[in-house]
Short mmCIF file of C-alpha atoms in Angstrom, two decimals:
data_model
loop_
_atom_site.label_atom_id
_atom_site.label_comp_id
_atom_site.label_asym_id
_atom_site.label_seq_id
_atom_site.Cartn_x
_atom_site.Cartn_y
_atom_site.Cartn_z
CA MET J 1 -72.60 -74.59 -0.86
CA LYS J 2 -73.90 -72.23 1.83
CA ILE J 3 -71.69 -73.90 4.45
CA ILE J 4 -68.66 -73.63 2.17
CA LEU J 5 -69.43 -69.96 1.44
CA ILE J 6 -69.80 -69.11 5.14
CA PHE J 7 -66.63 -71.02 6.00
CA SER J 8 -64.75 -69.21 3.21
CA ILE J 9 -65.91 -65.79 4.46
CA VAL J 10 -64.93 -66.58 8.06
CA LEU J 11 -61.56 -67.96 6.93
CA TYR J 12 -60.92 -64.87 4.77
CA GLN J 13 -61.77 -62.53 7.65
CA TYR J 14 -59.49 -64.48 9.98
CA LEU J 15 -56.55 -64.65 7.59
CA CYS J 16 -56.91 -61.12 6.19
CA ALA J 17 -57.92 -59.28 9.36
CA ASP J 18 -56.00 -56.24 10.57
CA LYS J 19 -53.54 -57.05 13.33
CA LEU J 20 -53.70 -55.58 16.84
CA LEU J 21 -50.12 -54.77 17.88
CA PHE J 22 -50.19 -52.84 21.16
CA ILE J 23 -52.56 -51.30 23.71
CA GLN J 24 -52.34 -48.66 26.42
CA ALA J 25 -55.01 -47.85 28.98
CA ILE J 26 -55.60 -45.22 31.63
CA TRP J 27 -58.34 -45.70 34.17
CA ARG J 28 -59.80 -44.23 37.30
CA HIS J 29 -59.66 -46.26 40.49
CA GLY J 30 -62.77 -48.05 41.69
CA SER J 31 -65.24 -46.89 44.32
CA ARG J 32 -63.61 -45.53 47.48
CA THR J 33 -64.47 -44.22 50.91
CA PRO J 34 -65.02 -40.42 51.20
CA VAL J 35 -62.16 -37.92 51.39
CA ASN J 36 -64.16 -34.85 52.48
CA CYS J 37 -65.50 -34.33 55.99
CA ASN J 38 -68.56 -32.26 55.11
CA TRP J 39 -71.62 -34.33 55.93
CA ASN J 40 -72.25 -36.97 58.61
CA CYS J 41 -68.64 -36.62 59.74
CA GLU J 42 -69.18 -38.44 63.03
CA TYR J 43 -70.32 -41.58 61.20
CA PHE J 44 -67.35 -41.57 58.83
CA ILE J 45 -64.83 -40.79 61.58
CA GLU J 46 -66.19 -43.49 63.92
CA ASN J 47 -65.94 -46.08 61.15
CA ASP J 48 -62.53 -44.83 59.94
CA LEU J 49 -63.89 -44.09 56.46
CA LEU J 50 -62.36 -40.67 55.71
CA ASN J 51 -59.29 -42.09 54.01
CA GLY J 52 -60.18 -42.55 50.34
CA TYR J 53 -59.46 -46.28 50.43
CA LEU J 54 -60.71 -48.68 47.78
CA THR J 55 -63.89 -50.45 48.92
CA PRO J 56 -65.18 -53.96 48.11
CA THR J 57 -67.40 -52.29 45.49
CA GLY J 58 -64.33 -50.73 43.91
CA ILE J 59 -62.48 -54.05 43.95
CA ARG J 60 -65.40 -55.73 42.16
CA GLN J 61 -65.64 -52.91 39.59
CA HIS J 62 -62.04 -53.35 38.52
CA TYR J 63 -62.22 -57.12 38.69
CA ALA J 64 -65.13 -56.94 36.21
CA LEU J 65 -63.20 -54.47 34.03
CA GLY J 66 -60.27 -56.90 34.04
CA GLN J 67 -62.54 -59.68 32.84
CA TRP J 68 -63.81 -57.37 30.07
CA MET J 69 -60.20 -56.68 29.07
CA ARG J 70 -59.46 -60.42 29.08
CA LYS J 71 -62.33 -61.16 26.71
CA ARG J 72 -61.31 -58.41 24.29
CA TYR J 73 -57.51 -58.79 24.32
CA ILE J 74 -57.03 -62.48 25.07
CA VAL J 75 -60.15 -64.13 23.60
CA ASP J 76 -61.59 -61.88 20.85
CA TYR J 77 -58.28 -60.32 19.75
CA PRO J 78 -55.53 -62.68 21.00
CA LEU J 79 -52.92 -60.02 21.71
CA LEU J 80 -51.94 -61.16 25.21
CA SER J 81 -50.99 -64.55 26.53
CA ASP J 82 -53.70 -66.60 28.22
CA ILE J 83 -51.25 -67.15 31.09
CA TYR J 84 -49.73 -64.07 32.72
CA ASP J 85 -46.47 -63.09 31.04
CA ALA J 86 -44.49 -60.43 32.94
CA SER J 87 -42.70 -59.33 29.76
CA GLN J 88 -46.00 -58.33 28.10
CA ILE J 89 -47.59 -56.06 30.70
CA PHE J 90 -46.23 -53.02 32.54
CA VAL J 91 -48.30 -51.20 35.14
CA TYR J 92 -47.87 -47.65 36.43
CA SER J 93 -49.89 -46.35 39.37
CA THR J 94 -49.94 -43.20 41.44
CA ASP J 95 -48.56 -43.81 44.92
CA VAL J 96 -52.02 -44.08 46.46
CA ASN J 97 -53.65 -47.16 48.00
CA ARG J 98 -56.84 -47.01 45.91
CA THR J 99 -55.02 -46.82 42.55
CA ILE J 100 -52.55 -49.56 43.48
CA MET J 101 -55.32 -51.88 44.67
CA SER J 102 -57.45 -51.07 41.61
CA ALA J 103 -54.63 -52.21 39.35
CA MET J 104 -54.25 -55.41 41.37
CA SER J 105 -57.99 -56.09 41.24
CA ASN J 106 -58.13 -55.43 37.51
CA LEU J 107 -55.30 -57.80 36.72
CA GLN J 108 -56.84 -60.48 38.92
CA GLY J 109 -59.88 -60.17 36.65
CA MET J 110 -57.65 -60.86 33.65
CA TYR J 111 -55.66 -63.69 35.23
CA SER J 112 -57.76 -65.00 38.12
CA ASN J 113 -57.19 -68.62 39.17
CA ASN J 114 -54.42 -68.76 36.61
CA GLY J 115 -51.33 -68.56 38.77
CA PRO J 116 -48.17 -70.64 38.55
CA ASN J 117 -47.48 -74.04 40.04
CA ILE J 118 -44.43 -74.89 42.13
CA PRO J 119 -41.60 -76.96 40.61
CA LEU J 120 -40.82 -80.50 41.70
CA VAL J 121 -38.35 -79.64 44.46
CA GLN J 122 -37.81 -80.77 48.04
CA GLU J 123 -40.49 -79.69 50.51
CA SER J 124 -37.88 -77.87 52.60
CA TYR J 125 -37.23 -75.50 49.69
CA LEU J 126 -40.88 -74.33 49.74
CA ILE J 127 -40.91 -72.88 53.24
CA PRO J 128 -38.95 -70.11 55.01
CA PRO J 129 -36.31 -70.99 57.64
CA ASN J 130 -38.59 -69.91 60.52
CA PRO J 131 -39.23 -72.58 63.18
CA GLY J 132 -42.67 -74.14 62.77
CA ALA J 133 -43.27 -72.76 59.25
CA LYS J 134 -44.99 -75.27 56.97
CA THR J 135 -46.90 -75.50 53.69
CA PRO J 136 -50.75 -75.55 53.93
CA THR J 137 -52.06 -79.08 53.40
CA ASP J 138 -54.80 -78.05 50.93
CA ILE J 139 -52.74 -75.82 48.64
CA GLY J 140 -51.75 -78.53 46.19
CA GLN J 141 -49.22 -77.59 43.51
CA SER J 142 -50.32 -73.95 43.34
CA ALA J 143 -47.73 -71.38 44.37
CA LEU J 144 -50.53 -69.46 46.15
CA GLN J 145 -53.84 -70.56 47.63
CA TYR J 146 -56.63 -70.76 45.04
CA ASN J 147 -54.02 -70.54 42.28
CA LEU J 148 -53.85 -66.74 42.52
CA GLN J 149 -51.50 -64.77 40.27
CA ILE J 150 -49.48 -61.90 41.74
CA LEU J 151 -48.49 -58.97 39.51
CA PRO J 152 -46.00 -56.09 39.93
CA ILE J 153 -47.18 -52.47 40.15
CA HIS J 154 -44.73 -49.60 39.56
CA MET J 155 -44.99 -46.21 41.31
CA LYS J 156 -43.18 -42.92 41.75
CA GLU J 157 -43.17 -40.52 44.68
CA ALA J 158 -45.96 -38.01 44.14
CA ILE J 159 -43.56 -35.06 43.87
CA THR J 160 -41.75 -36.70 40.92
CA ASP J 161 -44.77 -38.15 39.08
CA GLU J 162 -45.22 -35.65 36.25
CA ARG J 163 -46.81 -38.32 34.04
CA LEU J 164 -49.86 -38.90 36.28
CA LEU J 165 -49.83 -36.01 38.77
CA SER J 166 -48.81 -33.13 36.50
CA ILE J 167 -51.76 -31.02 37.67
CA LEU J 168 -50.95 -31.33 41.36
CA ILE J 169 -47.17 -30.83 41.24
CA CYS J 170 -47.16 -27.88 38.82
CA PRO J 171 -46.10 -24.86 40.97
CA LYS J 172 -47.95 -22.43 38.72
CA GLY J 173 -51.03 -24.64 38.60
CA TYR J 174 -52.65 -23.18 41.70
CA GLU J 175 -52.37 -19.70 40.21
CA MET J 176 -54.19 -21.04 37.14
CA PHE J 177 -56.88 -22.63 39.32
CA ALA J 178 -57.50 -19.31 41.10
CA GLN J 179 -57.90 -17.56 37.76
CA ASN J 180 -60.27 -20.26 36.52
CA MET J 181 -62.55 -19.76 39.51
CA GLN J 182 -62.99 -16.08 38.53
CA SER J 183 -63.37 -16.53 34.76
CA ASN J 184 -66.40 -15.40 32.72
CA LEU J 185 -67.34 -19.03 32.02
CA THR J 186 -67.28 -19.87 35.74
CA MET J 187 -69.37 -16.80 36.52
CA ALA J 188 -71.97 -17.73 33.88
CA VAL J 189 -72.29 -21.26 35.29
CA SER J 190 -72.46 -19.92 38.86
CA VAL J 191 -75.33 -17.57 37.96
CA LYS J 192 -77.25 -20.40 36.29
CA ALA J 193 -76.62 -22.64 39.33
CA GLN J 194 -77.83 -20.20 42.00
CA ASP J 195 -81.31 -21.70 42.38
CA THR J 196 -79.84 -25.20 42.65
CA LEU J 197 -77.31 -24.07 45.26
CA ILE J 198 -79.99 -22.35 47.37
CA GLN J 199 -82.28 -25.37 47.12
CA PHE J 200 -79.40 -27.68 48.07
CA CYS J 201 -78.41 -25.51 51.07
CA ASN J 202 -81.99 -25.32 52.33
CA GLU J 203 -82.42 -29.09 52.26
CA MET J 204 -78.98 -29.72 53.76
CA GLN J 205 -79.29 -26.85 56.30
CA ILE J 206 -76.10 -25.14 55.07
CA ASP J 207 -75.37 -21.39 55.09
CA PRO J 208 -75.67 -20.39 51.39
CA LEU J 209 -73.38 -17.38 51.92
CA GLU J 210 -70.41 -19.71 52.35
CA PHE J 211 -71.37 -22.05 49.52
CA ASN J 212 -70.52 -22.14 45.80
CA ILE J 213 -70.37 -24.59 42.89
CA PHE J 214 -66.94 -25.85 43.94
CA THR J 215 -68.08 -26.55 47.51
CA LEU J 216 -71.00 -28.46 46.02
CA THR J 217 -68.50 -30.69 44.20
CA GLU J 218 -67.04 -31.83 47.54
CA TYR J 219 -70.49 -32.77 48.85
CA MET J 220 -71.33 -34.67 45.66
CA ASP J 221 -68.04 -36.55 45.94
CA THR J 222 -69.09 -37.70 49.41
CA PHE J 223 -72.54 -38.71 48.17
CA TYR J 224 -71.04 -40.77 45.34
CA SER J 225 -69.11 -42.76 47.94
CA CYS J 226 -72.30 -43.20 49.96
CA ILE J 227 -74.37 -44.45 47.02
CA TYR J 228 -71.77 -46.92 45.76
CA ASN J 229 -70.95 -48.35 49.19
CA ASP J 230 -74.32 -48.39 50.93
CA TYR J 231 -73.45 -45.63 53.40
CA PRO J 232 -76.33 -43.50 54.75
CA MET J 233 -77.54 -40.58 52.62
CA PRO J 234 -79.18 -37.35 53.90
CA ASN J 235 -82.90 -37.90 54.45
CA ASP J 236 -83.95 -34.39 53.46
CA LEU J 237 -82.06 -34.22 50.16
CA THR J 238 -84.65 -34.75 47.41
CA LYS J 239 -84.02 -36.72 44.24
CA GLU J 240 -84.72 -33.63 42.15
CA THR J 241 -82.11 -31.53 43.97
CA TYR J 242 -79.56 -34.33 43.84
CA GLN J 243 -79.96 -34.68 40.06
CA LYS J 244 -79.57 -30.93 39.55
CA ALA J 245 -76.43 -30.93 41.69
CA ASP J 246 -75.11 -33.97 39.87
CA SER J 247 -75.34 -32.15 36.52
CA LEU J 248 -72.82 -29.65 37.92
CA TYR J 249 -70.40 -32.24 39.30
CA ALA J 250 -68.19 -33.05 36.30
CA LEU J 251 -68.42 -29.51 34.99
CA THR J 252 -67.01 -27.88 38.13
CA ILE J 253 -63.94 -30.13 38.18
CA ALA J 254 -63.09 -29.18 34.59
CA LEU J 255 -63.82 -25.50 35.27
CA GLN J 256 -61.40 -25.43 38.17
CA LEU J 257 -58.51 -27.56 36.94
CA TYR J 258 -58.26 -27.35 33.14
CA GLN J 259 -60.60 -24.75 31.77
CA THR J 260 -58.50 -23.47 28.86
CA ARG J 261 -56.85 -25.22 25.94
CA GLN J 262 -53.47 -23.99 27.16
CA GLN J 263 -53.97 -25.64 30.56
CA ILE J 264 -55.12 -28.89 28.95
CA ASP J 265 -52.04 -28.99 26.73
CA ILE J 266 -49.62 -28.16 29.57
CA PHE J 267 -50.93 -30.75 32.01
CA SER J 268 -51.39 -33.54 29.42
CA THR J 269 -47.93 -33.18 27.84
CA PRO J 270 -45.99 -35.48 30.27
CA PHE J 271 -48.57 -38.25 29.86
CA PHE J 272 -48.63 -38.07 26.07
CA GLU J 273 -44.83 -38.10 25.94
CA SER J 274 -44.99 -41.48 27.68
CA LEU J 275 -47.85 -42.72 25.49
CA LEU J 276 -46.11 -41.88 22.20
CA SER J 277 -42.79 -43.22 23.45
CA TYR J 278 -44.30 -46.65 24.05
CA PHE J 279 -46.10 -46.68 20.69
CA ASP J 280 -42.93 -45.65 18.85
CA SER J 281 -40.95 -48.37 20.63
CA ALA J 282 -43.60 -50.93 19.71
CA LEU J 283 -43.26 -50.00 16.03
CA THR J 284 -39.47 -49.77 15.87
CA GLN J 285 -39.02 -53.03 17.78
CA GLN J 286 -41.82 -54.87 16.02
CA GLN J 287 -39.41 -57.28 14.36
CA THR J 288 -37.35 -57.90 17.50
CA GLU J 289 -37.95 -60.18 20.46
CA ASN J 290 -39.57 -57.36 22.47
CA ASN J 291 -42.79 -58.81 23.91
CA GLN J 292 -44.21 -55.72 25.64
CA LYS J 293 -47.81 -55.29 24.48
CA TYR J 294 -49.87 -53.63 27.23
CA ILE J 295 -49.10 -50.48 29.26
CA ILE J 296 -51.42 -49.54 32.12
CA TYR J 297 -51.82 -46.22 33.98
CA SER J 298 -53.88 -46.59 37.16
CA ALA J 299 -54.91 -43.08 38.18
CA HIS J 300 -57.78 -40.74 39.10
CA ASP J 301 -60.84 -38.94 37.78
CA ILE J 302 -58.83 -35.81 37.03
CA ASN J 303 -56.51 -37.87 34.79
CA VAL J 304 -59.31 -39.47 32.77
CA GLN J 305 -61.16 -36.18 32.27
CA LEU J 306 -57.96 -34.29 31.44
CA ILE J 307 -56.88 -36.80 28.79
CA ALA J 308 -60.41 -36.96 27.37
CA SER J 309 -60.27 -33.17 27.05
CA ALA J 310 -56.85 -33.35 25.36
CA LEU J 311 -58.30 -35.85 22.86
CA ASN J 312 -61.18 -33.42 22.19
CA PHE J 313 -63.75 -35.86 23.55
CA THR J 314 -64.91 -33.23 26.03
CA SER J 315 -63.99 -29.83 27.51
CA ALA J 316 -65.06 -27.42 30.20
CA GLU J 317 -66.48 -25.21 27.47
CA CYS J 318 -68.68 -27.85 25.85
CA MET J 319 -69.90 -29.14 29.24
CA ALA J 320 -70.78 -25.57 30.20
CA GLN J 321 -72.66 -25.18 26.91
CA VAL J 322 -74.69 -28.27 27.73
CA TYR J 323 -75.42 -26.98 31.24
CA LEU J 324 -76.29 -23.47 30.01
CA GLU J 325 -78.51 -24.99 27.27
CA GLN J 326 -76.48 -23.38 24.51
CA GLU J 327 -75.43 -24.76 21.14
CA VAL J 328 -72.66 -27.32 21.70
CA ASN J 329 -69.64 -26.89 19.43
CA ASN J 330 -67.94 -30.20 20.22
CA LYS J 331 -69.88 -33.06 18.62
CA ASN J 332 -68.23 -35.61 20.95
CA CYS J 333 -68.68 -33.71 24.23
CA ILE J 334 -68.79 -36.27 27.00
CA TYR J 335 -70.59 -34.17 29.61
CA THR J 336 -70.95 -36.83 32.29
CA TYR J 337 -68.52 -37.27 35.15
CA PRO J 338 -65.81 -39.98 34.70
CA GLY J 339 -67.16 -42.28 37.38
CA PHE J 340 -65.38 -45.04 39.23
CA ALA J 341 -63.38 -47.38 36.92
CA SER J 342 -63.88 -45.08 33.89
CA ASN J 343 -61.20 -45.78 31.31
CA ILE J 344 -59.61 -44.76 28.02
CA ILE J 345 -57.91 -47.40 25.84
CA TRP J 346 -55.61 -46.79 22.87
CA GLU J 347 -55.24 -49.63 20.36
CA LEU J 348 -52.43 -49.66 17.78
CA TRP J 349 -53.36 -51.66 14.68
CA GLU J 350 -51.64 -52.68 11.46
CA ASP J 351 -53.67 -52.71 8.23
CA ASP J 352 -53.50 -56.16 6.66
CA VAL J 353 -53.37 -54.82 3.09
CA THR J 354 -51.31 -51.62 3.23
CA HIS J 355 -49.40 -52.48 6.43
CA ASP J 356 -49.99 -48.90 7.58
CA HIS J 357 -50.56 -48.33 11.28
CA TYR J 358 -53.60 -46.69 12.80
CA ILE J 359 -55.09 -45.89 16.19
CA LYS J 360 -58.46 -46.72 17.72
CA ILE J 361 -59.54 -45.14 21.01
CA LEU J 362 -62.21 -46.53 23.32
CA TYR J 363 -63.84 -44.49 26.07
CA ASN J 364 -65.50 -46.83 28.58
CA GLY J 365 -65.54 -49.53 25.90
CA THR J 366 -67.09 -47.38 23.13
CA GLU J 367 -65.02 -46.61 20.04
CA MET J 368 -64.72 -42.86 19.60
CA ASP J 369 -64.35 -40.60 16.57
CA VAL J 370 -60.65 -39.78 16.54
CA CYS J 371 -58.35 -37.19 14.96
CA ASN J 372 -61.26 -34.72 14.78
CA THR J 373 -62.99 -36.78 12.08
CA ASP J 374 -66.06 -39.00 11.82
CA SER J 375 -63.86 -42.09 11.60
CA LYS J 376 -63.11 -44.64 14.32
CA LYS J 377 -59.64 -45.06 12.84
CA CYS J 378 -56.80 -42.55 12.65
CA SER J 379 -53.44 -42.98 10.97
CA TYR J 380 -50.80 -43.24 13.65
CA LYS J 381 -48.71 -40.61 11.88
CA VAL J 382 -51.64 -38.19 11.92
CA PHE J 383 -52.46 -39.01 15.53
CA LYS J 384 -48.84 -38.52 16.60
CA GLN J 385 -48.62 -35.19 14.78
CA LEU J 386 -51.82 -33.93 16.41
CA ILE J 387 -50.48 -34.81 19.86
CA GLN J 388 -47.10 -33.24 19.13
CA ASN J 389 -48.83 -30.05 17.95
CA GLN J 390 -50.38 -29.81 21.41
CA LYS J 391 -47.10 -30.40 23.22
CA ARG J 392 -45.94 -27.70 25.64
CA ASP J 393 -42.81 -27.20 27.71
CA TYR J 394 -44.19 -28.49 31.02
CA GLN J 395 -41.15 -27.46 33.09
CA LYS J 396 -41.13 -23.93 31.67
CA GLU J 397 -44.89 -23.37 31.70
CA CYS J 398 -45.15 -24.58 35.29
CA GLU J 399 -42.08 -22.57 36.31
CA VAL J 400 -40.39 -25.57 37.87
CA GLN J 401 -37.10 -24.15 39.20
CA ILE J 402 -35.68 -27.22 40.98
CA ASP J 403 -35.47 -30.69 39.53
CA PRO J 404 -38.08 -32.53 41.67
CA ILE J 405 -36.17 -35.82 41.36
CA ILE J 406 -33.03 -34.28 42.88
CA GLU J 407 -35.08 -32.50 45.50
CA GLN J 408 -36.78 -35.74 46.48
CA LYS J 409 -33.56 -37.74 46.67
CA VAL J 410 -31.80 -35.37 49.10
CA PRO J 411 -33.21 -35.92 52.62
CA ILE J 412 -34.06 -32.88 54.74
CA TRP J 413 -31.67 -33.93 57.51
CA MET J 414 -28.80 -33.99 55.03
CA ILE J 415 -29.63 -30.49 53.80
CA THR J 416 -29.79 -29.29 57.42
CA LEU J 417 -26.38 -30.80 58.23
CA LEU J 418 -24.91 -29.25 55.10
CA ILE J 419 -26.17 -25.79 56.11
CA ILE J 420 -24.77 -26.21 59.64
CA PHE J 421 -21.42 -27.32 58.22
CA LEU J 422 -21.26 -24.32 55.89
CA VAL J 423 -22.08 -21.94 58.76
CA ILE J 424 -19.27 -23.46 60.88
CA VAL J 425 -16.80 -23.15 57.99
CA LEU J 426 -17.82 -19.50 57.48
CA VAL J 427 -17.37 -18.72 61.18
CA LEU J 428 -13.93 -20.38 61.22
CA PHE J 429 -12.93 -18.45 58.11
CA LEU J 430 -14.00 -15.14 59.66
CA TYR J 431 -12.18 -16.02 62.88
CA ILE J 432 -8.98 -16.81 60.97
CA LEU J 433 -9.25 -13.48 59.13
CA TYR J 434 -9.72 -11.68 62.43
CA LEU J 435 -6.77 -13.55 63.97
CA CYS J 436 -4.51 -12.72 61.02
CA LYS J 437 -5.48 -9.09 61.23
CA TYR J 438 -4.89 -9.08 64.98
CA LEU J 439 -1.41 -10.67 64.61
CA ARG J 440 -0.45 -8.19 61.89
CA GLN J 441 -1.45 -5.31 64.12
CA LYS J 442 0.48 -6.79 67.04
CA ASN J 443 3.60 -7.35 64.91
CA LYS J 444 3.37 -3.82 63.59
CA ILE J 445 3.21 -2.41 67.13
CA SER J 446 6.20 -4.55 68.18
CA LEU J 447 8.28 -3.34 65.21
CA ASN J 448 7.46 0.28 66.01
CA GLU J 449 8.50 -0.25 69.63
CA ASP J 450 11.79 -1.89 68.53
CA ARG J 451 12.54 1.03 66.21
CA SER J 452 11.80 3.49 68.99
#
């Protein structure tokens, strides 16, 4: 009887479980080499490490995340095909090596050693027409060695990528950043951080007069790369000072880039327009043959922290309250830095009984309270309305005067030739006017002479 009861419960849960329909994920790239030349520059320059490239550590991080995704969305909740299906997954990445390679590494974790086999065709069809080209003897029927699966990654030029680089391509953004660095909240944090800054400068032998909390962020960024990739660290920097500096790291990024609710809403609008568009399409095309089920955005720390702020999971204000040891208003308040491979996942579900749709959001694999409630579920209609209430006119707020797509498509040399051509036309026009005037004057003089 016990066995029958257990089997009945399991069968009921399987047959009556809510259905996962669609997922979207944004993540930060994996561990990279440094991008700031501020400490031990000679070492990093000699080893060609000041390029922000994905490291083997970063590759492994995203490979492991891909395996986690496989277990959740192929094994536990069979949303995606066990074999890679190009119609199910669409990947966006910023046009940067580390984000492109992170996406590749992640998807290898989902579909490693699961690539396609070649068809039964003539051997000559499997090689290029180059003299001496031949198929490796140990490759077997796999299309690629070790049965690897290749996957497409889609990118835009940075200047046109409002969805993932809205902060960096907003013309008015840098004016906002300058204001943020002088705000009352920034000043309060800077005052609290003075002892830490002085202690840090003394141990690192840096002039404290040219140092502030934002300069500290650049040093900590370098140290993160060192720790994750086994690069040398400064011998005189104590563990106590490092931990104090680390507590400022995530806070200073938010203080500088998206300190106010208005800034968060402006910069997150292009991304959320894409997010809602895909969810709406998934619902309207649910009964069609559309197989798209997983949208990926491979991006940066500023993206993850910005979107977490827009979802009210964190904010510059609540992180500052934690740092200043004040009462924290935001009960979620993620006050740690979005480290390498940090991620946010949106899951769209259908209730088995009511057939209503709801959203779940996971931050680094943990289900979050959503829609400003204590629930892990949020009606999709409510979620969509909350996001739309935050929507701003990105083009207007950023004072974008020229369509960046048009600007990008017209090469500089073509613009230069056009200007030269217009100048020549103008000169010819003026010369013709002068010539006409000269001939009129000459004719007039001739007529006067004839009359005389």
